Structure formats: C-alpha cells, structure tokens
Amino acid sequence: MFSGCSVSSLAAKFAFFPPDPPTYSVKKDDSGRMVASGVPRDHSMDVLVLDTKQGNKIVAFYWKNPLARLTVLYSHGNAADLGQLYDLFVQLKLNLRVNLIGYDYSGYGASSGKPSEYSTYADIEAVYECLQTEYGVSQEDLILYGQSVGSGPTLHLASRLARLRGVVLHSAILSGIRVVCHVNFTLCFDIYKNINKIKKAKCPILVIHGTEDDVVNWLHGHGLWKLAKEPYEPLWINGGGHCNLELYPDYIRHLCGFIREIENITTATRLKKIKQTLKLPKKATVTTSTASTTTFTTNCCCRIKFVKPNCASCSCGGCLTVRRSKGSANLCNWCSGRNRR
C-alpha cells in the first residue's frame, strides 16, 4: 500500500522529464550581458537569471515586440526546455503581436534545483515579479499560457490575480493523478489540482486540446472548459495529439482571434465583470435600542445581543461605566462606594 507522500512523489516523477543534456547554456559576454548559446544570437531577446523564493536560479527568455500591447507569460510542457522552444516563441511573438516571456522550471535547461510542483509555483511567481519590476507589466496587460504540465503553475498564478487579462490552457490537465488514474474525485496528495484552481480564475480562458491526445485525454480540456467562470470559445483540434497542435492552421488563427478580442476589452468593461464575479460581503450594521440592549447584526447567520445591567440602588440604567456586583445586585461605581473618598 502506497502512502500519500509516496504516491505524490510517484506522480511528480511522471510529471517531469527535463531534457538531458539541456539544449542550451547561458553565460555573460564581454560586455557583461547574459547570452544563451545553443540558440540563434538574438539581440531582441533578453536572457534573464532570476532568483526564486526556494533559493533556485531559473533562466527566462524575454522578447519585446514594438507593436505589442499585451504580454504572454508561457509555461511549457514537461519534456522541453527553452532551447527547443526558441523558434515557437519567436513565431508567437510575431504572429500574435505580443511581448513574450518563457522560462525554464527549476532543474530544466540551465535552471538550478530540482523540479517539483511547488518549485514551479515559485518559478512562475519569480517571473511575474520580474515582469512587474523590470518591464512594468501589470496584470491587466498579462496573458498566462500553460501547456500540459505548464497549466499547473499557470492556474496557480491565475487564481491569485483578480485583474488578469486572460489565460490560455493548451493540452492542460485536470490534475496530476487524473492523468495516471481515471478517478472522479480529488485526492489530498494529488498534484496540480487545476480542477479546483480554475474556479478561482476571474478572466477569459481559452482551452485548446487535441481530440486524439494519447497523453492527456481530451476530457481533461473539456472538463476545464466547463469549469471556467468565463470560458472563451474552445478549440478542439480534430485529430490533434499532445505535442503537435501548433502545426494546425486553426491553432494560430484561433489564438490570434482570442488575443485580438481580449485586447479590445476596455478597462471599464473588465472592472465591471470582476465586480460581478466577486462576492463582496454585506456591510455590518449596528443598531442601538432605547432600552439597555444593543444588537450587533453581522453578515453571518447569528445575532449577538449584549445586555447592559441596571443599577439596583439608583436610576442609572444601561450605564456604560464599569460596575461592581454585591450578591445578585448590580451597582454602579458610585453606589458600590468605589468613587467615594
């Protein structure tokens, strides 16, 4: 019998297959600028080395498109690194007219550390922080893109950003265990519980999945699309597998349509939709009666009453000063002799 921890570790082993050896490396050139070898020399690409809160150093590639209004943060699948994805990223930057940043998880490519569910969460948080501080990208102008395992960190971050512009889920998973075992319930030791986190995302979500995906069944994509609060028209690529959807003309056409549509959504429209999805608590009300009872009504299911006792010796009713008791009688400070000299 497997324990929860051992099953979770087993699922993690199925989830991560970093290319060995890595397809690229990074170093500083003579001017002190970080560059990548193993990929074409690209002066429009920034090579970044970022620190994560888990103490790892991860590599990211950033492309600036002068025509862009939005930025895509791309989280790749489980068996690739930035060197293999270079050509795809350049094409997406040009065809979608976006700025684009891709990164390698801890333990992938030239990134240090070992891959795990929580390290990928720390990785994407470090990349998002870099976009904010170094490039001035706000969440209102950010699209998160997650492919396969990359849907895990993507939805992790999306569930925490209320004003995000959009999310793309490409061959995404409902959860890690559900890829290995066909279960209809969530186990406490499961990894990448996207089935829960997608409900917290408050932006348009495009789901792309191949109908013949033999790694992550199409039902994963369909399930996520059904659970999204703001689902965009999905793209089910007939005959598409797990790693070849970019080769289909409908892929870039549908993706372009999604980008253009959310690009044209005004800030006022986005804020209105966010307010509609947020369940704001009702303001607490305080009512005071003329008698010695104060009732505090809150946004819960109970009403709490505080009764102010009357002095047994004088006419002080519901006095707010501190009282003392003699036997069963409540006396004010004066009658109890406390204020007498």
PDB file of N, CA and C in Angstrom, residues 127-197:
ATOM      1  N   VAL A 127       9.020  34.934 -12.146  1.00  0.00           N
ATOM      2  CA  VAL A 127       8.920  35.512 -13.491  1.00  0.00           C
ATOM      3  C   VAL A 127       7.912  36.659 -13.497  1.00  0.00           C
ATOM      4  N   TYR A 128       6.784  36.466 -12.841  1.00  0.00           N
ATOM      5  CA  TYR A 128       5.770  37.527 -12.769  1.00  0.00           C
ATOM      6  C   TYR A 128       6.319  38.758 -12.057  1.00  0.00           C
ATOM      7  N   GLU A 129       7.052  38.553 -10.982  1.00  0.00           N
ATOM      8  CA  GLU A 129       7.658  39.678 -10.264  1.00  0.00           C
ATOM      9  C   GLU A 129       8.650  40.423 -11.151  1.00  0.00           C
ATOM     10  N   CYS A 130       9.413  39.674 -11.954  1.00  0.00           N
ATOM     11  CA  CYS A 130      10.354  40.291 -12.890  1.00  0.00           C
ATOM     12  C   CYS A 130       9.615  41.148 -13.919  1.00  0.00           C
ATOM     13  N   LEU A 131       8.514  40.639 -14.451  1.00  0.00           N
ATOM     14  CA  LEU A 131       7.741  41.410 -15.423  1.00  0.00           C
ATOM     15  C   LEU A 131       7.245  42.719 -14.824  1.00  0.00           C
ATOM     16  N   GLN A 132       6.847  42.675 -13.577  1.00  0.00           N
ATOM     17  CA  GLN A 132       6.366  43.882 -12.912  1.00  0.00           C
ATOM     18  C   GLN A 132       7.489  44.892 -12.679  1.00  0.00           C
ATOM     19  N   THR A 133       8.587  44.415 -12.106  1.00  0.00           N
ATOM     20  CA  THR A 133       9.645  45.327 -11.662  1.00  0.00           C
ATOM     21  C   THR A 133      10.576  45.772 -12.783  1.00  0.00           C
ATOM     22  N   GLU A 134      10.899  44.857 -13.712  1.00  0.00           N
ATOM     23  CA  GLU A 134      11.880  45.165 -14.753  1.00  0.00           C
ATOM     24  C   GLU A 134      11.253  45.709 -16.032  1.00  0.00           C
ATOM     25  N   TYR A 135      10.018  45.283 -16.333  1.00  0.00           N
ATOM     26  CA  TYR A 135       9.406  45.673 -17.601  1.00  0.00           C
ATOM     27  C   TYR A 135       8.107  46.457 -17.426  1.00  0.00           C
ATOM     28  N   GLY A 136       7.686  46.669 -16.206  1.00  0.00           N
ATOM     29  CA  GLY A 136       6.493  47.483 -15.963  1.00  0.00           C
ATOM     30  C   GLY A 136       5.207  46.870 -16.468  1.00  0.00           C
ATOM     31  N   VAL A 137       5.127  45.541 -16.492  1.00  0.00           N
ATOM     32  CA  VAL A 137       3.932  44.852 -16.982  1.00  0.00           C
ATOM     33  C   VAL A 137       2.958  44.661 -15.820  1.00  0.00           C
ATOM     34  N   SER A 138       1.747  45.155 -15.976  1.00  0.00           N
ATOM     35  CA  SER A 138       0.712  44.952 -14.956  1.00  0.00           C
ATOM     36  C   SER A 138      -0.122  43.734 -15.320  1.00  0.00           C
ATOM     37  N   GLN A 139      -0.823  43.204 -14.342  1.00  0.00           N
ATOM     38  CA  GLN A 139      -1.635  42.009 -14.605  1.00  0.00           C
ATOM     39  C   GLN A 139      -2.754  42.290 -15.596  1.00  0.00           C
ATOM     40  N   GLU A 140      -3.192  43.556 -15.681  1.00  0.00           N
ATOM     41  CA  GLU A 140      -4.237  43.904 -16.641  1.00  0.00           C
ATOM     42  C   GLU A 140      -3.787  43.713 -18.084  1.00  0.00           C
ATOM     43  N   ASP A 141      -2.479  43.698 -18.315  1.00  0.00           N
ATOM     44  CA  ASP A 141      -1.928  43.547 -19.663  1.00  0.00           C
ATOM     45  C   ASP A 141      -1.203  42.214 -19.840  1.00  0.00           C
ATOM     46  N   LEU A 142      -1.538  41.242 -19.000  1.00  0.00           N
ATOM     47  CA  LEU A 142      -0.820  39.967 -18.997  1.00  0.00           C
ATOM     48  C   LEU A 142      -1.742  38.808 -19.359  1.00  0.00           C
ATOM     49  N   ILE A 143      -1.239  37.931 -20.229  1.00  0.00           N
ATOM     50  CA  ILE A 143      -1.922  36.681 -20.578  1.00  0.00           C
ATOM     51  C   ILE A 143      -1.029  35.530 -20.119  1.00  0.00           C
ATOM     52  N   LEU A 144      -1.576  34.617 -19.348  1.00  0.00           N
ATOM     53  CA  LEU A 144      -0.841  33.434 -18.912  1.00  0.00           C
ATOM     54  C   LEU A 144      -1.139  32.281 -19.858  1.00  0.00           C
ATOM     55  N   TYR A 145      -0.090  31.604 -20.303  1.00  0.00           N
ATOM     56  CA  TYR A 145      -0.230  30.492 -21.251  1.00  0.00           C
ATOM     57  C   TYR A 145       0.417  29.255 -20.620  1.00  0.00           C
ATOM     58  N   GLY A 146      -0.365  28.194 -20.475  1.00  0.00           N
ATOM     59  CA  GLY A 146       0.156  26.965 -19.892  1.00  0.00           C
ATOM     60  C   GLY A 146      -0.065  25.771 -20.798  1.00  0.00           C
ATOM     61  N   GLN A 147       1.019  25.085 -21.130  1.00  0.00           N
ATOM     62  CA  GLN A 147       0.939  23.905 -21.984  1.00  0.00           C
ATOM     63  C   GLN A 147       1.204  22.656 -21.152  1.00  0.00           C
ATOM     64  N   SER A 148       0.259  21.709 -21.170  1.00  0.00           N
ATOM     65  CA  SER A 148       0.398  20.439 -20.460  1.00  0.00           C
ATOM     66  C   SER A 148       0.656  20.669 -18.975  1.00  0.00           C
ATOM     67  N   VAL A 149       1.802  20.209 -18.451  1.00  0.00           N
ATOM     68  CA  VAL A 149       2.142  20.420 -17.045  1.00  0.00           C
ATOM     69  C   VAL A 149       2.196  21.908 -16.719  1.00  0.00           C
ATOM     70  N   GLY A 150       2.527  22.735 -17.710  1.00  0.00           N
ATOM     71  CA  GLY A 150       2.574  24.182 -17.505  1.00  0.00           C
ATOM     72  C   GLY A 150       1.241  24.784 -17.120  1.00  0.00           C
ATOM     73  N   SER A 151       0.151  24.031 -17.288  1.00  0.00           N
ATOM     74  CA  SER A 151      -1.156  24.518 -16.848  1.00  0.00           C
ATOM     75  C   SER A 151      -1.222  24.600 -15.328  1.00  0.00           C
ATOM     76  N   GLY A 152      -0.370  23.819 -14.636  1.00  0.00           N
ATOM     77  CA  GLY A 152      -0.355  23.842 -13.176  1.00  0.00           C
ATOM     78  C   GLY A 152       0.103  25.182 -12.624  1.00  0.00           C
ATOM     79  N   PRO A 153       1.349  25.613 -12.915  1.00  0.00           N
ATOM     80  CA  PRO A 153       1.764  26.939 -12.448  1.00  0.00           C
ATOM     81  C   PRO A 153       0.928  28.068 -13.045  1.00  0.00           C
ATOM     82  N   THR A 154       0.425  27.889 -14.258  1.00  0.00           N
ATOM     83  CA  THR A 154      -0.407  28.926 -14.878  1.00  0.00           C
ATOM     84  C   THR A 154      -1.668  29.183 -14.066  1.00  0.00           C
ATOM     85  N   LEU A 155      -2.395  28.136 -13.708  1.00  0.00           N
ATOM     86  CA  LEU A 155      -3.625  28.318 -12.941  1.00  0.00           C
ATOM     87  C   LEU A 155      -3.334  28.678 -11.486  1.00  0.00           C
ATOM     88  N   HIS A 156      -2.176  28.257 -10.989  1.00  0.00           N
ATOM     89  CA  HIS A 156      -1.779  28.687  -9.647  1.00  0.00           C
ATOM     90  C   HIS A 156      -1.701  30.209  -9.593  1.00  0.00           C
ATOM     91  N   LEU A 157      -1.036  30.817 -10.571  1.00  0.00           N
ATOM     92  CA  LEU A 157      -0.898  32.268 -10.589  1.00  0.00           C
ATOM     93  C   LEU A 157      -2.217  32.939 -10.966  1.00  0.00           C
ATOM     94  N   ALA A 158      -2.937  32.355 -11.907  1.00  0.00           N
ATOM     95  CA  ALA A 158      -4.214  32.949 -12.344  1.00  0.00           C
ATOM     96  C   ALA A 158      -5.216  33.013 -11.198  1.00  0.00           C
ATOM     97  N   SER A 159      -5.183  32.037 -10.309  1.00  0.00           N
ATOM     98  CA  SER A 159      -6.127  32.024  -9.189  1.00  0.00           C
ATOM     99  C   SER A 159      -5.837  33.127  -8.186  1.00  0.00           C
ATOM    100  N   ARG A 160      -4.661  33.765  -8.298  1.00  0.00           N
ATOM    101  CA  ARG A 160      -4.263  34.805  -7.353  1.00  0.00           C
ATOM    102  C   ARG A 160      -4.310  36.214  -7.940  1.00  0.00           C
ATOM    103  N   LEU A 161      -4.575  36.326  -9.222  1.00  0.00           N
ATOM    104  CA  LEU A 161      -4.574  37.633  -9.875  1.00  0.00           C
ATOM    105  C   LEU A 161      -5.988  37.959 -10.349  1.00  0.00           C
ATOM    106  N   ALA A 162      -6.637  38.884  -9.669  1.00  0.00           N
ATOM    107  CA  ALA A 162      -8.049  39.176  -9.950  1.00  0.00           C
ATOM    108  C   ALA A 162      -8.254  40.000 -11.213  1.00  0.00           C
ATOM    109  N   ARG A 163      -7.205  40.711 -11.671  1.00  0.00           N
ATOM    110  CA  ARG A 163      -7.373  41.604 -12.819  1.00  0.00           C
ATOM    111  C   ARG A 163      -6.597  41.124 -14.050  1.00  0.00           C
ATOM    112  N   LEU A 164      -6.299  39.862 -14.107  1.00  0.00           N
ATOM    113  CA  LEU A 164      -5.563  39.276 -15.221  1.00  0.00           C
ATOM    114  C   LEU A 164      -6.348  39.430 -16.523  1.00  0.00           C
ATOM    115  N   ARG A 165      -5.633  39.661 -17.641  1.00  0.00           N
ATOM    116  CA  ARG A 165      -6.324  39.881 -18.919  1.00  0.00           C
ATOM    117  C   ARG A 165      -6.867  38.580 -19.496  1.00  0.00           C
ATOM    118  N   GLY A 166      -6.118  37.470 -19.421  1.00  0.00           N
ATOM    119  CA  GLY A 166      -6.610  36.226 -19.997  1.00  0.00           C
ATOM    120  C   GLY A 166      -5.696  35.055 -19.698  1.00  0.00           C
ATOM    121  N   VAL A 167      -6.199  33.843 -19.980  1.00  0.00           N
ATOM    122  CA  VAL A 167      -5.457  32.589 -19.767  1.00  0.00           C
ATOM    123  C   VAL A 167      -5.670  31.688 -20.975  1.00  0.00           C
ATOM    124  N   VAL A 168      -4.593  31.027 -21.404  1.00  0.00           N
ATOM    125  CA  VAL A 168      -4.677  30.006 -22.449  1.00  0.00           C
ATOM    126  C   VAL A 168      -4.224  28.682 -21.839  1.00  0.00           C
ATOM    127  N   LEU A 169      -5.054  27.648 -21.962  1.00  0.00           N
ATOM    128  CA  LEU A 169      -4.724  26.310 -21.474  1.00  0.00           C
ATOM    129  C   LEU A 169      -4.608  25.382 -22.677  1.00  0.00           C
ATOM    130  N   HIS A 170      -3.392  24.908 -22.925  1.00  0.00           N
ATOM    131  CA  HIS A 170      -3.051  24.132 -24.108  1.00  0.00           C
ATOM    132  C   HIS A 170      -2.724  22.704 -23.676  1.00  0.00           C
ATOM    133  N   SER A 171      -3.569  21.749 -24.064  1.00  0.00           N
ATOM    134  CA  SER A 171      -3.390  20.344 -23.666  1.00  0.00           C
ATOM    135  C   SER A 171      -3.235  20.234 -22.154  1.00  0.00           C
ATOM    136  N   ALA A 172      -4.098  20.927 -21.437  1.00  0.00           N
ATOM    137  CA  ALA A 172      -3.971  21.056 -19.986  1.00  0.00           C
ATOM    138  C   ALA A 172      -4.527  19.837 -19.248  1.00  0.00           C
ATOM    139  N   ILE A 173      -4.148  19.744 -17.968  1.00  0.00           N
ATOM    140  CA  ILE A 173      -4.558  18.609 -17.138  1.00  0.00           C
ATOM    141  C   ILE A 173      -5.542  19.065 -16.063  1.00  0.00           C
ATOM    142  N   LEU A 174      -6.459  18.176 -15.689  1.00  0.00           N
ATOM    143  CA  LEU A 174      -7.350  18.436 -14.563  1.00  0.00           C
ATOM    144  C   LEU A 174      -6.585  18.336 -13.249  1.00  0.00           C
ATOM    145  N   SER A 175      -5.701  17.331 -13.157  1.00  0.00           N
ATOM    146  CA  SER A 175      -4.795  17.161 -12.019  1.00  0.00           C
ATOM    147  C   SER A 175      -3.784  16.092 -12.397  1.00  0.00           C
ATOM    148  N   GLY A 176      -2.719  15.992 -11.611  1.00  0.00           N
ATOM    149  CA  GLY A 176      -1.667  15.037 -11.931  1.00  0.00           C
ATOM    150  C   GLY A 176      -2.121  13.593 -11.838  1.00  0.00           C
ATOM    151  N   ILE A 177      -2.807  13.239 -10.752  1.00  0.00           N
ATOM    152  CA  ILE A 177      -3.258  11.854 -10.567  1.00  0.00           C
ATOM    153  C   ILE A 177      -4.255  11.459 -11.639  1.00  0.00           C
ATOM    154  N   ARG A 178      -5.090  12.407 -12.084  1.00  0.00           N
ATOM    155  CA  ARG A 178      -6.100  12.083 -13.088  1.00  0.00           C
ATOM    156  C   ARG A 178      -5.495  11.741 -14.450  1.00  0.00           C
ATOM    157  N   VAL A 179      -4.250  12.142 -14.683  1.00  0.00           N
ATOM    158  CA  VAL A 179      -3.578  11.737 -15.920  1.00  0.00           C
ATOM    159  C   VAL A 179      -3.182  10.262 -15.843  1.00  0.00           C
ATOM    160  N   VAL A 180      -2.766   9.842 -14.652  1.00  0.00           N
ATOM    161  CA  VAL A 180      -2.293   8.467 -14.457  1.00  0.00           C
ATOM    162  C   VAL A 180      -3.456   7.518 -14.205  1.00  0.00           C
ATOM    163  N   CYS A 181      -4.418   7.951 -13.376  1.00  0.00           N
ATOM    164  CA  CYS A 181      -5.556   7.112 -13.000  1.00  0.00           C
ATOM    165  C   CYS A 181      -6.852   7.861 -13.317  1.00  0.00           C
ATOM    166  N   HIS A 182      -7.819   7.168 -13.851  1.00  0.00           N
ATOM    167  CA  HIS A 182      -9.104   7.773 -14.189  1.00  0.00           C
ATOM    168  C   HIS A 182      -9.998   7.762 -12.951  1.00  0.00           C
ATOM    169  N   VAL A 183      -9.915   8.811 -12.152  1.00  0.00           N
ATOM    170  CA  VAL A 183     -10.723   8.942 -10.946  1.00  0.00           C
ATOM    171  C   VAL A 183     -11.584  10.194 -11.063  1.00  0.00           C
ATOM    172  N   ASN A 184     -12.721  10.164 -10.384  1.00  0.00           N
ATOM    173  CA  ASN A 184     -13.659  11.280 -10.440  1.00  0.00           C
ATOM    174  C   ASN A 184     -13.689  12.072  -9.141  1.00  0.00           C
ATOM    175  N   PHE A 185     -12.683  11.889  -8.302  1.00  0.00           N
ATOM    176  CA  PHE A 185     -12.618  12.619  -7.040  1.00  0.00           C
ATOM    177  C   PHE A 185     -11.182  13.077  -6.831  1.00  0.00           C
ATOM    178  N   THR A 186     -11.023  14.074  -5.964  1.00  0.00           N
ATOM    179  CA  THR A 186      -9.710  14.666  -5.729  1.00  0.00           C
ATOM    180  C   THR A 186      -9.078  14.049  -4.485  1.00  0.00           C
ATOM    181  N   LEU A 187      -7.862  13.573  -4.633  1.00  0.00           N
ATOM    182  CA  LEU A 187      -7.108  13.002  -3.515  1.00  0.00           C
ATOM    183  C   LEU A 187      -6.250  14.093  -2.875  1.00  0.00           C
ATOM    184  N   CYS A 188      -6.090  14.011  -1.554  1.00  0.00           N
ATOM    185  CA  CYS A 188      -5.390  15.077  -0.840  1.00  0.00           C
ATOM    186  C   CYS A 188      -3.934  15.186  -1.267  1.00  0.00           C
ATOM    187  N   PHE A 189      -3.346  14.086  -1.745  1.00  0.00           N
ATOM    188  CA  PHE A 189      -1.934  14.099  -2.131  1.00  0.00           C
ATOM    189  C   PHE A 189      -1.746  14.276  -3.630  1.00  0.00           C
ATOM    190  N   ASP A 190      -2.808  14.642  -4.330  1.00  0.00           N
ATOM    191  CA  ASP A 190      -2.716  14.893  -5.768  1.00  0.00           C
ATOM    192  C   ASP A 190      -1.833  16.112  -6.022  1.00  0.00           C
ATOM    193  N   ILE A 191      -1.297  16.236  -7.230  1.00  0.00           N
ATOM    194  CA  ILE A 191      -0.510  17.411  -7.595  1.00  0.00           C
ATOM    195  C   ILE A 191      -1.223  18.166  -8.712  1.00  0.00           C
ATOM    196  N   TYR A 192      -0.974  19.467  -8.766  1.00  0.00           N
ATOM    197  CA  TYR A 192      -1.589  20.340  -9.771  1.00  0.00           C
ATOM    198  C   TYR A 192      -3.109  20.147  -9.827  1.00  0.00           C
ATOM    199  N   LYS A 193      -3.770  20.562  -8.767  1.00  0.00           N
ATOM    200  CA  LYS A 193      -5.225  20.403  -8.693  1.00  0.00           C
ATOM    201  C   LYS A 193      -5.914  21.529  -9.474  1.00  0.00           C
ATOM    202  N   ASN A 194      -5.707  21.501 -10.775  1.00  0.00           N
ATOM    203  CA  ASN A 194      -6.299  22.530 -11.644  1.00  0.00           C
ATOM    204  C   ASN A 194      -7.817  22.510 -11.598  1.00  0.00           C
ATOM    205  N   ILE A 195      -8.374  21.354 -11.323  1.00  0.00           N
ATOM    206  CA  ILE A 195      -9.824  21.205 -11.276  1.00  0.00           C
ATOM    207  C   ILE A 195     -10.433  22.113 -10.218  1.00  0.00           C
ATOM    208  N   ASN A 196      -9.659  22.446  -9.183  1.00  0.00           N
ATOM    209  CA  ASN A 196     -10.123  23.370  -8.144  1.00  0.00           C
ATOM    210  C   ASN A 196      -9.717  24.809  -8.435  1.00  0.00           C
ATOM    211  N   LYS A 197      -8.510  24.988  -8.920  1.00  0.00           N
ATOM    212  CA  LYS A 197      -7.980  26.355  -9.078  1.00  0.00           C
ATOM    213  C   LYS A 197      -8.615  27.114 -10.234  1.00  0.00           C
TER     214      LYS A 197
END
